[in-house]
PDB file of C-alpha atoms in Angstrom:
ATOM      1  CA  UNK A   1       0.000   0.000   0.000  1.00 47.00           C
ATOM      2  CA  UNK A   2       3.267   2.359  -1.046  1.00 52.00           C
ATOM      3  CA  UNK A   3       0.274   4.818  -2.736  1.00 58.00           C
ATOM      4  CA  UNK A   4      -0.815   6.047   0.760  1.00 59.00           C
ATOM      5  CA  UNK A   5       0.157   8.679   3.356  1.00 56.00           C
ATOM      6  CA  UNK A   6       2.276   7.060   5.645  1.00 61.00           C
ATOM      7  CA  UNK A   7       1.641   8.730   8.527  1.00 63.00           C
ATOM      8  CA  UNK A   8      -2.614   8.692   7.917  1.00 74.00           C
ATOM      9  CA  UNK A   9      -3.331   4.562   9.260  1.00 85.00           C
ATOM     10  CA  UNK A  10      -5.469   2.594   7.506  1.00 94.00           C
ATOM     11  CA  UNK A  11      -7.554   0.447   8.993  1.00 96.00           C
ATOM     12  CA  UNK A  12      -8.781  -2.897   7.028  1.00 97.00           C
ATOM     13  CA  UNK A  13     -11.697  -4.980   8.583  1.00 97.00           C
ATOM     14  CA  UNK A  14     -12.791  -7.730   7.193  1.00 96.00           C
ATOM     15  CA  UNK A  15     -14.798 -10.882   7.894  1.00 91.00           C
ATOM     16  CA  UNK A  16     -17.831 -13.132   7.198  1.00 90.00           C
ATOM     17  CA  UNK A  17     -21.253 -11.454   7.040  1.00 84.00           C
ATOM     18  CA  UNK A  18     -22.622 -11.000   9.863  1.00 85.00           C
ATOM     19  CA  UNK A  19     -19.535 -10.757  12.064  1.00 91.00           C
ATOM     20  CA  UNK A  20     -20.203  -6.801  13.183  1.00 92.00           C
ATOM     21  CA  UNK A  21     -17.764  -5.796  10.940  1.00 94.00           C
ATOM     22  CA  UNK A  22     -19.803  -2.507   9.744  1.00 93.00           C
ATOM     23  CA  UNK A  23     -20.203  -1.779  14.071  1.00 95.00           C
ATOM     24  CA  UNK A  24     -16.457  -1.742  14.646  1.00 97.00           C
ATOM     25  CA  UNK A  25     -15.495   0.157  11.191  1.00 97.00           C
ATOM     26  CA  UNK A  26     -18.068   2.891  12.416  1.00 97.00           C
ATOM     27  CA  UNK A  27     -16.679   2.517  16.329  1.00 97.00           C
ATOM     28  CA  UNK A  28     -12.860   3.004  14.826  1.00 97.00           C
ATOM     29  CA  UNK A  29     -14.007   6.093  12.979  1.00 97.00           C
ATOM     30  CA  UNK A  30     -16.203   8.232  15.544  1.00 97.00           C
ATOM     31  CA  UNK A  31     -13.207   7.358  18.218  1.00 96.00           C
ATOM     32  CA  UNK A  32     -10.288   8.210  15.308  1.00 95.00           C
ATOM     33  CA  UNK A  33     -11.614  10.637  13.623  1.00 95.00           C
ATOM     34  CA  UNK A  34     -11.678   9.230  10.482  1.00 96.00           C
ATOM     35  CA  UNK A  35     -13.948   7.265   7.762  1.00 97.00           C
ATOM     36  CA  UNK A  36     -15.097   4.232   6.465  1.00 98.00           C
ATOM     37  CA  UNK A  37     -14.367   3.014   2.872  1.00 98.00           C
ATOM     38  CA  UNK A  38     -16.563   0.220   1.230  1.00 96.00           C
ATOM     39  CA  UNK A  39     -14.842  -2.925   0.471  1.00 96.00           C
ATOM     40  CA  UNK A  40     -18.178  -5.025  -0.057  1.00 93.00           C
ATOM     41  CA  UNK A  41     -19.617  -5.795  -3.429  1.00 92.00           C
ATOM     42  CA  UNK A  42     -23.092  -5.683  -2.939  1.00 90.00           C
ATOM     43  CA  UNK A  43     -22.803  -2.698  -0.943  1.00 90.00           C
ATOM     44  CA  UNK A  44     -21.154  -0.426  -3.893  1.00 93.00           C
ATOM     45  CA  UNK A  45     -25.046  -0.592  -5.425  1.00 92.00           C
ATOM     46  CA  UNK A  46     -27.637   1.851  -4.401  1.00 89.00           C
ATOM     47  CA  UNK A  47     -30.780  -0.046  -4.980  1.00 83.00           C
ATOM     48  CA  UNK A  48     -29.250  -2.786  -2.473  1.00 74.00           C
ATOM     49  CA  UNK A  49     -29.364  -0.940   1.009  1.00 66.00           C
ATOM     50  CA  UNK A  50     -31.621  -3.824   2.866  1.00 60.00           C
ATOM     51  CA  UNK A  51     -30.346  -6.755   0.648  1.00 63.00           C
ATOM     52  CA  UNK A  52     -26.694  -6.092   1.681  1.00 65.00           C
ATOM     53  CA  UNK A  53     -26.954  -4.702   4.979  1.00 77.00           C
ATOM     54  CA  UNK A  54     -25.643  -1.574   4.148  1.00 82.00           C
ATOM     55  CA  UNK A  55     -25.605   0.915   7.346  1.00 84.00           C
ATOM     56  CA  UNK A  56     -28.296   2.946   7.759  1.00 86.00           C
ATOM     57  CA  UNK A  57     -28.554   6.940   7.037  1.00 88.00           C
ATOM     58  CA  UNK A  58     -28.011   7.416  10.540  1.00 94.00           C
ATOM     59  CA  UNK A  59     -25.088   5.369  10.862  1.00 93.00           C
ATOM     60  CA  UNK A  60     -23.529   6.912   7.809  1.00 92.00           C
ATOM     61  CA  UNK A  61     -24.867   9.959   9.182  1.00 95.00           C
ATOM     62  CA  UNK A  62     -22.182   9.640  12.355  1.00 97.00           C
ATOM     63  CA  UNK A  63     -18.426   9.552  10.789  1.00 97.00           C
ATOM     64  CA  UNK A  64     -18.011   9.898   6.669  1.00 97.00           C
ATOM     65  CA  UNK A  65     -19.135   6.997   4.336  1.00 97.00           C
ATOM     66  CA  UNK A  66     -17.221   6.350   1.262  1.00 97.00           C
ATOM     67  CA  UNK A  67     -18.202   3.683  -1.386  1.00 97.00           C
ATOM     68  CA  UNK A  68     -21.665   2.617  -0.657  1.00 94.00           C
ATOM     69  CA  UNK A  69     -24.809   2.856  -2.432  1.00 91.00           C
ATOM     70  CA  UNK A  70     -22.528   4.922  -5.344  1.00 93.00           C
ATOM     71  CA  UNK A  71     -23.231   2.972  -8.080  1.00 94.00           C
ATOM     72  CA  UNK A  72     -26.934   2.224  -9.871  1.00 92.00           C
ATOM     73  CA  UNK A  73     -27.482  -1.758  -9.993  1.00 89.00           C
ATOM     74  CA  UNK A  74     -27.737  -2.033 -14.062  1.00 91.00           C
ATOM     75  CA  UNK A  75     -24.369  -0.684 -14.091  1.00 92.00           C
ATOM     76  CA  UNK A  76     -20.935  -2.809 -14.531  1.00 89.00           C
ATOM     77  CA  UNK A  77     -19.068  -2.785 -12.135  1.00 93.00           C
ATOM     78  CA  UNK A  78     -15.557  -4.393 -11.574  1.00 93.00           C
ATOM     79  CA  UNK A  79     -12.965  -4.813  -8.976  1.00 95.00           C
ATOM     80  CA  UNK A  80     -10.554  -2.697 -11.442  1.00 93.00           C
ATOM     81  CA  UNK A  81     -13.304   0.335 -11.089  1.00 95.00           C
ATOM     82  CA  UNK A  82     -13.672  -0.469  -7.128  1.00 97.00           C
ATOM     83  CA  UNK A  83      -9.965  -0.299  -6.461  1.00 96.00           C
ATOM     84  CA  UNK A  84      -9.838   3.241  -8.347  1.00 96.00           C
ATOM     85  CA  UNK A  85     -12.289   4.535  -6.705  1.00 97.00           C
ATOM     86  CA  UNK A  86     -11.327   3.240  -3.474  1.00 97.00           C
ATOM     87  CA  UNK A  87      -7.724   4.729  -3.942  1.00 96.00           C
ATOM     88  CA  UNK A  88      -9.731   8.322  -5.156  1.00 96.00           C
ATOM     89  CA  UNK A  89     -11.393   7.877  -1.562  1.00 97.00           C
ATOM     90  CA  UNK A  90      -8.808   7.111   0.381  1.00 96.00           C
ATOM     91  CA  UNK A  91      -6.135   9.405  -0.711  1.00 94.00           C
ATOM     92  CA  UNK A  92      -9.056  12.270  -0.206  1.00 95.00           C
ATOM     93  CA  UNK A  93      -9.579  11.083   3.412  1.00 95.00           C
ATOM     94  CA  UNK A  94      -6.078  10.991   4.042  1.00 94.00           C
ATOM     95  CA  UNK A  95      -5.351  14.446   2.550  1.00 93.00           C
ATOM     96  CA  UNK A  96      -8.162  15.565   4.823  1.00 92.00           C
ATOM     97  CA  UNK A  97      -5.878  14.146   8.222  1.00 92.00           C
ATOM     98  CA  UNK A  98      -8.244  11.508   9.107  1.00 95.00           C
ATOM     99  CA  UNK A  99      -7.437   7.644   9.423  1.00 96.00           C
ATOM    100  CA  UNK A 100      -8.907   5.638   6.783  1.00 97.00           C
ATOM    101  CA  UNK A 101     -11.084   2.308   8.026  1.00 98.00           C
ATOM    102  CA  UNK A 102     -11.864  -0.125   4.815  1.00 98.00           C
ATOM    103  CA  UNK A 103     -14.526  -2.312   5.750  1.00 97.00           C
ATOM    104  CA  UNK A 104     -16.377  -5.224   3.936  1.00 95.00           C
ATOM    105  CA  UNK A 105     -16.172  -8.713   3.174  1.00 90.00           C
ATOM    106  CA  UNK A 106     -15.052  -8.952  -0.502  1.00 92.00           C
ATOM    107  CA  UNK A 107     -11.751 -11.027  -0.269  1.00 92.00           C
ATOM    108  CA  UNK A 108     -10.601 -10.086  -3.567  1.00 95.00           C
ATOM    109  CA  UNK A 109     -11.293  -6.193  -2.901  1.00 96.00           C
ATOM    110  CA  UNK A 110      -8.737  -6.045  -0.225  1.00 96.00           C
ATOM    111  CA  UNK A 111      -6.452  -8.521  -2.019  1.00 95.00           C
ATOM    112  CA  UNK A 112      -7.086  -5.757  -4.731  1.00 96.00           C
ATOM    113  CA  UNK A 113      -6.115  -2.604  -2.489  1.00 96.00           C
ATOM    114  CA  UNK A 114      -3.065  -4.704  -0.491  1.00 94.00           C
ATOM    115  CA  UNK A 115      -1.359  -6.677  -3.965  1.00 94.00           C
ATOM    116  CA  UNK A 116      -2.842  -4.621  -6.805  1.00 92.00           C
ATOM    117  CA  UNK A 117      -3.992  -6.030 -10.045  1.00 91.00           C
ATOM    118  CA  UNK A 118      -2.699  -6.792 -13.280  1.00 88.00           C
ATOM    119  CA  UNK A 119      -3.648  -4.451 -16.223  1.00 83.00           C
ATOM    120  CA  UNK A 120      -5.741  -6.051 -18.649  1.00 81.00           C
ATOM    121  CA  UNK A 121      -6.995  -3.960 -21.098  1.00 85.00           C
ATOM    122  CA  UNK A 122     -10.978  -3.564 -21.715  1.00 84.00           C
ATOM    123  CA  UNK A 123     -12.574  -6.591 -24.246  1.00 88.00           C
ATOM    124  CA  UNK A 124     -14.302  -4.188 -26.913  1.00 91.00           C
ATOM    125  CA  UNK A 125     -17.737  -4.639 -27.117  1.00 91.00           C
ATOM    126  CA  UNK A 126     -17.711  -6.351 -30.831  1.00 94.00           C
ATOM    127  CA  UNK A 127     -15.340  -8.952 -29.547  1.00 92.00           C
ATOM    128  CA  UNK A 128     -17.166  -9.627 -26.639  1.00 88.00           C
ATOM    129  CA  UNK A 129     -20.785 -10.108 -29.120  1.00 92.00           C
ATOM    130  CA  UNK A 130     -19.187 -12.312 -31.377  1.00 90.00           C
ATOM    131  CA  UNK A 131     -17.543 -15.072 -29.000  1.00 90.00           C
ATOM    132  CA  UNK A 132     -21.716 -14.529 -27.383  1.00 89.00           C
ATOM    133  CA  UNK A 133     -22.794 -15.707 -30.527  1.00 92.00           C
ATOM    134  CA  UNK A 134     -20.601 -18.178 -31.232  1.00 90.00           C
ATOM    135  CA  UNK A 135     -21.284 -19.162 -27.579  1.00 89.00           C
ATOM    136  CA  UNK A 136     -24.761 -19.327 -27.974  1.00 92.00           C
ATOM    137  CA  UNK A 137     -24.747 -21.301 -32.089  1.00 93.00           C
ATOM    138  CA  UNK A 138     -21.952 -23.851 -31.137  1.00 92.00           C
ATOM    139  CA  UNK A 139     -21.922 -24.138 -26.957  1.00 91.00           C
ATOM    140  CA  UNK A 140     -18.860 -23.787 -24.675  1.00 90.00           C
ATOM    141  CA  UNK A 141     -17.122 -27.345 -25.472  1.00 90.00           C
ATOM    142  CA  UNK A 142     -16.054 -25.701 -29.166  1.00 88.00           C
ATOM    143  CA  UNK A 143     -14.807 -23.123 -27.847  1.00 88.00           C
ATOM    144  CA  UNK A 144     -12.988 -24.830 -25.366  1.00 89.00           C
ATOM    145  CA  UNK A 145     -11.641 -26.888 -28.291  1.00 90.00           C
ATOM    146  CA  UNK A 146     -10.642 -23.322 -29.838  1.00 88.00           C
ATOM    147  CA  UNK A 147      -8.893 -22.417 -26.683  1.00 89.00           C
ATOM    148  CA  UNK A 148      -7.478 -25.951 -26.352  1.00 92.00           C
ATOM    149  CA  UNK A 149      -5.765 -25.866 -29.784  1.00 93.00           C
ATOM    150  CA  UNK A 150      -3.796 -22.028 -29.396  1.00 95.00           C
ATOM    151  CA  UNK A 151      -3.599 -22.610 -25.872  1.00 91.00           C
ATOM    152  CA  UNK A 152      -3.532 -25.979 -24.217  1.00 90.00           C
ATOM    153  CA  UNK A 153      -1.820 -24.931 -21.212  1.00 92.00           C
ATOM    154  CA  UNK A 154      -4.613 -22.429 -20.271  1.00 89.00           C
ATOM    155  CA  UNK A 155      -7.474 -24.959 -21.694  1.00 88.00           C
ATOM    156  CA  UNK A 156      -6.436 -27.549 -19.013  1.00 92.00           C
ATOM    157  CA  UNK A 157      -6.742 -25.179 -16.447  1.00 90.00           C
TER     158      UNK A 157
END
């Protein structure tokens, strides 16, 4: 995490649902001053409050809330987009002086912030149609072939 203040902490909680996670992210940040980032997929999407436990307006309401509900629930959304804006959010809260407490239960968001990922480029939208419909006229076994013939190494995986 070489992309952060070092002298702002950050804070990661994480754990099964359930576990009070969300109660002692929001604890951490009304005693530290600071505030609590989103690392939970469901939670990024707005329409989702109840179905993902997402604190309520008057627990957001006591330290800043970063990260949840920000994103409509017929939009894409990836772990690539997550980690920028959780880096956006972070680096704000630290510039602000306060401690930073990511919260959630989305293993491979925190793997994400803590290892980084590799850049793949974006699959352009023709490309991603056509294998669809070849998908959809031949099934996945020919493709698999496909893959299996330029790749084996990757098909046996």
């Amino acid at each position: 995490m070489s992309n952060f203040v070092e002298s702002a902490p950050i804070v990661l909680v994480q754990g099964p649902t359930g576990s009070g996670k969300s109660a002692l992210a929001l604890a951490l940040a009304e005693r530290l001053g600071g505030a609590v980032v989103n690392a939970d997929a469901l939670q990024v999407y707005a329409d989702w409050r109840v179905l993902s436990a997402r604190p309520s307006l008057e627990e957001e309401a006591r330290a800043p809330h970063f990260l949840f509900g920000h994103v409509d629930a017929a939009e894409r959304y990836s772990v690539g987009r997550w980690l920028q804006d959780a880096l956006d959010a972070i680096r704000g809260v630290q510039a602000a002086g306060q401690p930073v407490i990511v919260v959630g239960g989305t293993g491979l968001y925190f793997r994400a912030l803590t290892l980084g990922l590799a850049e793949i480029p974006d699959v352009p939208a023709e490309i991603r149609t056509a294998l669809a419909q070849r998908l959809q006229a031949h099934g996945p076994a020919a493709l698999h072939a496909e893959l299996r013939a330029v790749d084996p190494d990757s098909a046996s995986r």
